[in-house]
Tab-separated table of C-alpha atoms in Angstrom:
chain	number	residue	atom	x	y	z
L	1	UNK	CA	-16.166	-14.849	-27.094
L	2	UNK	CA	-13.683	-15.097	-24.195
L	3	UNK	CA	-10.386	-14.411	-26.549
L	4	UNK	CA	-8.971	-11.694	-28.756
L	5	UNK	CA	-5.589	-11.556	-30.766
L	6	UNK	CA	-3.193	-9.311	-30.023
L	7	UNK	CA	-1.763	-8.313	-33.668
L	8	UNK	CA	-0.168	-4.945	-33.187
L	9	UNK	CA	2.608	-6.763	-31.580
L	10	UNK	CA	3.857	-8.516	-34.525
L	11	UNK	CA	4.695	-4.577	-35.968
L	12	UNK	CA	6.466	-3.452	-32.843
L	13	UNK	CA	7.562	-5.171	-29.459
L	14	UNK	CA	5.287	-4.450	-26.929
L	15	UNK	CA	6.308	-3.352	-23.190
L	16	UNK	CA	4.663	-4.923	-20.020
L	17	UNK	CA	2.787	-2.096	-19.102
L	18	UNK	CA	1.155	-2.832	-22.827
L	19	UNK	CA	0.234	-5.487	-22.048
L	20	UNK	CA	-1.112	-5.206	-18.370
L	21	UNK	CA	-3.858	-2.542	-19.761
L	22	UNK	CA	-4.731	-5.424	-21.485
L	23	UNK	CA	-4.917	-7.428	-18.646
L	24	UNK	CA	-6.840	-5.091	-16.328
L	25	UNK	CA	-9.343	-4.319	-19.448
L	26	UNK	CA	-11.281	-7.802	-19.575
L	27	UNK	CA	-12.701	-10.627	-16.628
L	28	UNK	CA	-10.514	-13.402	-14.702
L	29	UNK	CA	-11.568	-16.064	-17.697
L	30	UNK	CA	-10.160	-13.615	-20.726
L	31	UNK	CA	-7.334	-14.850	-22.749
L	32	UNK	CA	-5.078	-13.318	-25.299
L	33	UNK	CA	-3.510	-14.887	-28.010
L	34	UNK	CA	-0.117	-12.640	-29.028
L	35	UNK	CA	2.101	-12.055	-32.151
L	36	UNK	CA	4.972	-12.034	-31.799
L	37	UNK	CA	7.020	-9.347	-33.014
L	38	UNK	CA	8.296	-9.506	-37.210
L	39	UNK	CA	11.584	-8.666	-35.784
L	40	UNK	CA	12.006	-12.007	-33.869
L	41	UNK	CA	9.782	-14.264	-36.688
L	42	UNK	CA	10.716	-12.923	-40.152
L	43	UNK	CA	13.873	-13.801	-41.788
L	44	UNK	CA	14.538	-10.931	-43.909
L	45	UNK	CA	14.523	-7.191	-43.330
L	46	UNK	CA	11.353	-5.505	-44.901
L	47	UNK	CA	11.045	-2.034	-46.879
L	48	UNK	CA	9.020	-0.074	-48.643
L	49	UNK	CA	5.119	-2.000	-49.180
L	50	UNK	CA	7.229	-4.782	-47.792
L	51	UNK	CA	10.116	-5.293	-50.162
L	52	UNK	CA	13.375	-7.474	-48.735
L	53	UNK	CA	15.385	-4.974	-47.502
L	54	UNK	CA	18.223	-7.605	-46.454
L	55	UNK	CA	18.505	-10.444	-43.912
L	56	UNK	CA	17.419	-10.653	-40.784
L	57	UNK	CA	19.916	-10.779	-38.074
L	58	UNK	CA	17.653	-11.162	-35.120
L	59	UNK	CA	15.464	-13.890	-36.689
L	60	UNK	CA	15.003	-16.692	-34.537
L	61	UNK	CA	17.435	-15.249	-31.787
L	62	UNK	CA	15.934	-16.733	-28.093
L	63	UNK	CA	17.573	-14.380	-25.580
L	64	UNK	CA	15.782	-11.463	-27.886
L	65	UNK	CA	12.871	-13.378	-28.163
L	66	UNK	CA	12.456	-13.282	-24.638
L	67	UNK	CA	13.669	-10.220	-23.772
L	68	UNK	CA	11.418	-8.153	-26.217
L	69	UNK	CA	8.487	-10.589	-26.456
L	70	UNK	CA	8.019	-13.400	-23.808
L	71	UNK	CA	8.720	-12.120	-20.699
L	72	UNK	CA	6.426	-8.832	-21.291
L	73	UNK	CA	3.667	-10.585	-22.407
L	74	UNK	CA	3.581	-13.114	-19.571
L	75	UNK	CA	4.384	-10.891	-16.864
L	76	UNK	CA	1.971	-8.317	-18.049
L	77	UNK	CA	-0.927	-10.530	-19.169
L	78	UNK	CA	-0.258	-13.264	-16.275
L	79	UNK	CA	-2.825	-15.703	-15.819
L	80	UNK	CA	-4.516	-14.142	-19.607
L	81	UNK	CA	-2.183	-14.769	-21.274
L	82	UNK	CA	-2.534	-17.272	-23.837
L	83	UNK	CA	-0.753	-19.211	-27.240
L	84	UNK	CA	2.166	-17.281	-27.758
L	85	UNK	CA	2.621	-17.140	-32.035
L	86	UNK	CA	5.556	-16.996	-34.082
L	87	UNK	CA	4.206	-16.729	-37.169
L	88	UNK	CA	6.854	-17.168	-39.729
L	89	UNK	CA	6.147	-14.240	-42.784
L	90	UNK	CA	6.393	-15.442	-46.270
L	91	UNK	CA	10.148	-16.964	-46.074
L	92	UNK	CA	12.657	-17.012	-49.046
L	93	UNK	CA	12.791	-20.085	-51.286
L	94	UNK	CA	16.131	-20.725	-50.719
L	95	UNK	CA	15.677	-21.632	-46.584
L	96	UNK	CA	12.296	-23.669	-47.684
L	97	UNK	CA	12.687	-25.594	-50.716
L	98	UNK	CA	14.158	-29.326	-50.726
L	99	UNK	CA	16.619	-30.121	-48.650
L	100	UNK	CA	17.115	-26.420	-47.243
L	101	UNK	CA	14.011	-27.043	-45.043
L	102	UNK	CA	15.859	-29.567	-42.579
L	103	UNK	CA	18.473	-26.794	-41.007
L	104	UNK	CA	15.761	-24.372	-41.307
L	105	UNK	CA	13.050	-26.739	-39.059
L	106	UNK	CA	16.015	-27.667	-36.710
L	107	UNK	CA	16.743	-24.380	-36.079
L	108	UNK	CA	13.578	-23.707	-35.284
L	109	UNK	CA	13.144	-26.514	-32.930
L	110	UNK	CA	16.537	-25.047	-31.282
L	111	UNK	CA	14.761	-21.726	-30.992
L	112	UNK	CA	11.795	-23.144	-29.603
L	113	UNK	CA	13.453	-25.224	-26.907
L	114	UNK	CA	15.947	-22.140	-25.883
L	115	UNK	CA	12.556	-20.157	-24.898
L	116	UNK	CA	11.883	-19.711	-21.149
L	117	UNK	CA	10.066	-22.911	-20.026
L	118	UNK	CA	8.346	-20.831	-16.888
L	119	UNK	CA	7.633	-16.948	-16.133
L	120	UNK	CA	6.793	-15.900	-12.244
L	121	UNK	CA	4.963	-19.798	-12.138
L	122	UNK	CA	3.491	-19.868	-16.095
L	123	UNK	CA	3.956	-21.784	-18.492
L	124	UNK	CA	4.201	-20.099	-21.768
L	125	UNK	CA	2.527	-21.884	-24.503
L	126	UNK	CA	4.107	-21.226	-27.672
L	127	UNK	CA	2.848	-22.504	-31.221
L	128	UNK	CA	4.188	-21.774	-34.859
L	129	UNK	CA	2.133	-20.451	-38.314
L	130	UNK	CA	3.625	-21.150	-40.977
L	131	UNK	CA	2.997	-18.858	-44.414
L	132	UNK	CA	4.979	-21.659	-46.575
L	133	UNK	CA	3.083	-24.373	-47.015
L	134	UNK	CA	6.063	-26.361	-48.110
L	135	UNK	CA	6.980	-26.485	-44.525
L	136	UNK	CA	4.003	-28.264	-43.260
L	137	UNK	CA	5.586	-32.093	-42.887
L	138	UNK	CA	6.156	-34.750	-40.833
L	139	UNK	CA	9.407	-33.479	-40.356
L	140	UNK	CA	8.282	-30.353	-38.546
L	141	UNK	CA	4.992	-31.652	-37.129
L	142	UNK	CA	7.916	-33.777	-35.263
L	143	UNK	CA	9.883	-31.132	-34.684
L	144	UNK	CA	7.237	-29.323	-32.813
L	145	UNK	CA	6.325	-32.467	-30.550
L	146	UNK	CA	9.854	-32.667	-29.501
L	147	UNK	CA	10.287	-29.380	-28.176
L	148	UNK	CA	6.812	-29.086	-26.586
L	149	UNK	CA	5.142	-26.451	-28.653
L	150	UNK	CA	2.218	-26.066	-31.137
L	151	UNK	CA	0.655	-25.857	-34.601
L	152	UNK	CA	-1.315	-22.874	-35.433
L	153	UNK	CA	-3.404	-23.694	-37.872
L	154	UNK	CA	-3.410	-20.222	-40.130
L	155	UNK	CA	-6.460	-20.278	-42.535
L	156	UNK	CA	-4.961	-18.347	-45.027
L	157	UNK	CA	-4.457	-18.235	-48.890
L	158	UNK	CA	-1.170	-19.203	-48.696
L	159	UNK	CA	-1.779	-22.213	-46.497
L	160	UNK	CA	-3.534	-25.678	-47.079
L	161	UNK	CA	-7.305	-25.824	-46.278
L	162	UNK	CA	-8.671	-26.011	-42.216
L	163	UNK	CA	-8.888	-29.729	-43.085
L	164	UNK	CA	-5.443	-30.841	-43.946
L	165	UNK	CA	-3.724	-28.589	-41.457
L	166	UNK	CA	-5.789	-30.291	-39.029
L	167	UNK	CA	-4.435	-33.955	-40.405
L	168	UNK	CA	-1.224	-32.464	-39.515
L	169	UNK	CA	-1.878	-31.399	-36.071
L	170	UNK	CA	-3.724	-35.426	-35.761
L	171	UNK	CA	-0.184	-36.411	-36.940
L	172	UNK	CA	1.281	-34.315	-34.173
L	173	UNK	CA	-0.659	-35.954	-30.924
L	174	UNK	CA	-1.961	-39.024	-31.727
L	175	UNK	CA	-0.848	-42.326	-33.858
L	176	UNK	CA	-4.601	-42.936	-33.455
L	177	UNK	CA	-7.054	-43.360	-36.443
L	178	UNK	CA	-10.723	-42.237	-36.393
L	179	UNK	CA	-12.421	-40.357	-33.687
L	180	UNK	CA	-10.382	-41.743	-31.069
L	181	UNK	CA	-7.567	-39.204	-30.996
L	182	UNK	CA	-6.362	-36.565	-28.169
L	183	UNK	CA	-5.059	-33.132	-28.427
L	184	UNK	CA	-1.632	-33.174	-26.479
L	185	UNK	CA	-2.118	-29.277	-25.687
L	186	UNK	CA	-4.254	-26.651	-26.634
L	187	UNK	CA	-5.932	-25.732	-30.377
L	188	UNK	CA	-4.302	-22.672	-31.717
L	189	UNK	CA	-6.296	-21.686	-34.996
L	190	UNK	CA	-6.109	-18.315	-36.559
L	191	UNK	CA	-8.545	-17.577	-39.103
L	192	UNK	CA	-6.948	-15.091	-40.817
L	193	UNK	CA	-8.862	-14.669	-44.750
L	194	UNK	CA	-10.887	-16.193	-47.081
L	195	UNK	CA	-9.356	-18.755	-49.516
L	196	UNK	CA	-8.586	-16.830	-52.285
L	197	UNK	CA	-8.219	-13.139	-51.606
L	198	UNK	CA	-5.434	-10.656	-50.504
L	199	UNK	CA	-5.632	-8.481	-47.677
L	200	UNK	CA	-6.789	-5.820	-49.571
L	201	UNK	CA	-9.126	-7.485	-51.352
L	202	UNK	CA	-10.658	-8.778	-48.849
L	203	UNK	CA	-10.547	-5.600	-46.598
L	204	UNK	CA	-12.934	-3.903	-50.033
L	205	UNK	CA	-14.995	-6.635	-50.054
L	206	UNK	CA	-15.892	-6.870	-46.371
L	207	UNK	CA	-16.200	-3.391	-44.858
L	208	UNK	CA	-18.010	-2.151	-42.345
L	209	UNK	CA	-17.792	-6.042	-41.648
L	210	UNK	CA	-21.366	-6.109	-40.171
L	211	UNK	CA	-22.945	-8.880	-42.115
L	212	UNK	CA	-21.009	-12.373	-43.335
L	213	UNK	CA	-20.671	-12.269	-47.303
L	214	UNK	CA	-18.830	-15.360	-47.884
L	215	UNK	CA	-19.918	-18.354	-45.251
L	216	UNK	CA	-17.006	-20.548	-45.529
L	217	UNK	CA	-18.666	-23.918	-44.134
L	218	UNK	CA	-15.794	-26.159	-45.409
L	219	UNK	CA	-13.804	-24.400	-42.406
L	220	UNK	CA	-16.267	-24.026	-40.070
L	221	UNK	CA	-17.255	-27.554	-40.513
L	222	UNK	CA	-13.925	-28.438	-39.583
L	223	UNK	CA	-12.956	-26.422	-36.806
L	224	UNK	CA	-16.171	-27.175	-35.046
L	225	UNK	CA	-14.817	-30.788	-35.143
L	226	UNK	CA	-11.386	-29.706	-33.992
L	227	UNK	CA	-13.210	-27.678	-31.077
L	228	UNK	CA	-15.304	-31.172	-30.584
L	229	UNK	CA	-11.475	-32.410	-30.362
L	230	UNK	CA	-10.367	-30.456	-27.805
L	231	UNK	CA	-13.291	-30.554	-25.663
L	232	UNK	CA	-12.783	-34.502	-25.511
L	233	UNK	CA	-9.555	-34.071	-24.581
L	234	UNK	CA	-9.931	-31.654	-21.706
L	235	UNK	CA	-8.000	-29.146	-23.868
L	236	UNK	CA	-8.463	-25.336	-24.283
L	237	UNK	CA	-9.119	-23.987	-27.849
L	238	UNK	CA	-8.128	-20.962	-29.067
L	239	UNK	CA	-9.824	-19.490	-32.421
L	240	UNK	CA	-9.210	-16.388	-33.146
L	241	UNK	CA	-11.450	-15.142	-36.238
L	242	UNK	CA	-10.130	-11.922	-38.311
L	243	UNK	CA	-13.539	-10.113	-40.239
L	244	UNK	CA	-11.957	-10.892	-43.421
L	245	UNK	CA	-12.355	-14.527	-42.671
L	246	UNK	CA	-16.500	-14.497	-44.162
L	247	UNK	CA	-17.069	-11.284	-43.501
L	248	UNK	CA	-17.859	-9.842	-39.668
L	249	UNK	CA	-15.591	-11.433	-36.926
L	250	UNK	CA	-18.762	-11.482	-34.206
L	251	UNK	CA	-20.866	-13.249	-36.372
L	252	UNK	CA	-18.497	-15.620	-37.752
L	253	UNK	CA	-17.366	-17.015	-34.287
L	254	UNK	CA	-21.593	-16.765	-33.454
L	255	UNK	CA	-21.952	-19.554	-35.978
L	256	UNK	CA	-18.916	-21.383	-35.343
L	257	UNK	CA	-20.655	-21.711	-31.909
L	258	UNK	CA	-23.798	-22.815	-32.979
L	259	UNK	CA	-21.961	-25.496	-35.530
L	260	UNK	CA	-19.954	-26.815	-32.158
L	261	UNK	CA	-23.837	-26.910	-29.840
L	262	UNK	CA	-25.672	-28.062	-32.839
């Protein structure tokens, strides 16, 4: 249990001085993984319960990506800070579907690349969740390669199973087959919800979140394999579990520990 997600971000930009009482709250070894803000990584204004309100015109924009979101979080989390996220909200149909993904996944890669490479001697690491599955392809598992950044795998309702996200990221490092393949950089996961539920629903079903309800050992399974992964390559992993994953955060990652000893 040396990393927490910092979510709050994603509904408002954070300052440095947010995030250095982070910092200064947890040990040399702590790492946070950070949103980044919904007015940098969604493409359409929201309203009311989180109806389009119109487009987005700061979506994907680097210089404000930086300004509002990069540079604060590395300069105030330093040597704790972790993955930096852009995860992508629920995008219209019409930037996804067919053809209309390419200009969408190269801008992306253009946004990615325009990010600052270093902060006072850091090197950011930045990774992508999607929330349209339709994205996930070889396409943009390229895409990310080229530019240097990383899959988060977001286990989520809307996304693929742990399993086949994780063929994806295989795609992304390694030509290898079997056992034999290397993480190029670090494991980003976020395990956001159980297969199957809303928010909400979830939320209902889980409170106080002190016990797990729902094991999910499908995902489990596999992310103590990815973990496995990572540890072969000489790779940090980063899995940050939400309690409406099975049930209770703590005890979740607990057993995803003893899956990865055992």
């Amino acid at each position: 249990l040396r990393a927490a997600g910092i979510d709050r971000s994603f509904y408002q930009p954070l300052t440095q001085a947010d995030f250095a009482r982070y910092a200064q709250q947890v040990p040399e070894g702590f790492r946070f993984l950070v949103k980044a803000p919904a007015l940098i990584a969604d493409a359409v204004l929201r309203g009311e319960r989180g109806l389009t309100a119109g487009e987005n015109p700061a979506f994907l924009d680097p210089a404000m990506a930086a300004e509002r979101f990069v540079l604060p979080a590395m300069r105030g989390l330093g040597k704790r800070a972790g993955p930096l996220v852009f995860q992508l909200s629920p995008l219209p149909r019409a930037l996804t579907a067919g053809e209309a993904a390419r200009p969408l996944i190269d801008r992306i890669g253009s946004f990615l690349a325009a990010l600052p490479a270093e902060v006072d001697g850091l090197a950011p690491v930045y990774a992508v969740e999607l929330r349209n599955a339709e994205l996930l392809t070889p396409r943009f598992v390229r895409m990310l390669r080229a530019v240097n950044a990383r899959l988060c795998l977001g286990i989520h309702a809307r996304m693929p199973p742990a399993a086949r996200q994780s063929a994806a990221l295989r795609a992304m490092d390694s030509d290898a087959a079997g056992e034999d393949w290397q993480l190029a950089g670090p494991l980003v996961v976020r395990w956001s919800l159980h297969s199957g539920f809303r928010y909400d629903e979830a939320k209902n079903r889980y409170a106080p979140f002190d016990r797990l309800i729902d094991p999910d050992l499908a995902t489990r399974g596999t992310l103590a394999h990815l973990i496995h992964v990572a540890i072969r390559s000489s790779q940090p992993a980063y899995v940050i579990v939400n309690n409406k994953a099975e049930g209770s955060a703590p005890l979740s990652c607990i057993e995803l520990g003893r899956a990865v000893v055992g």
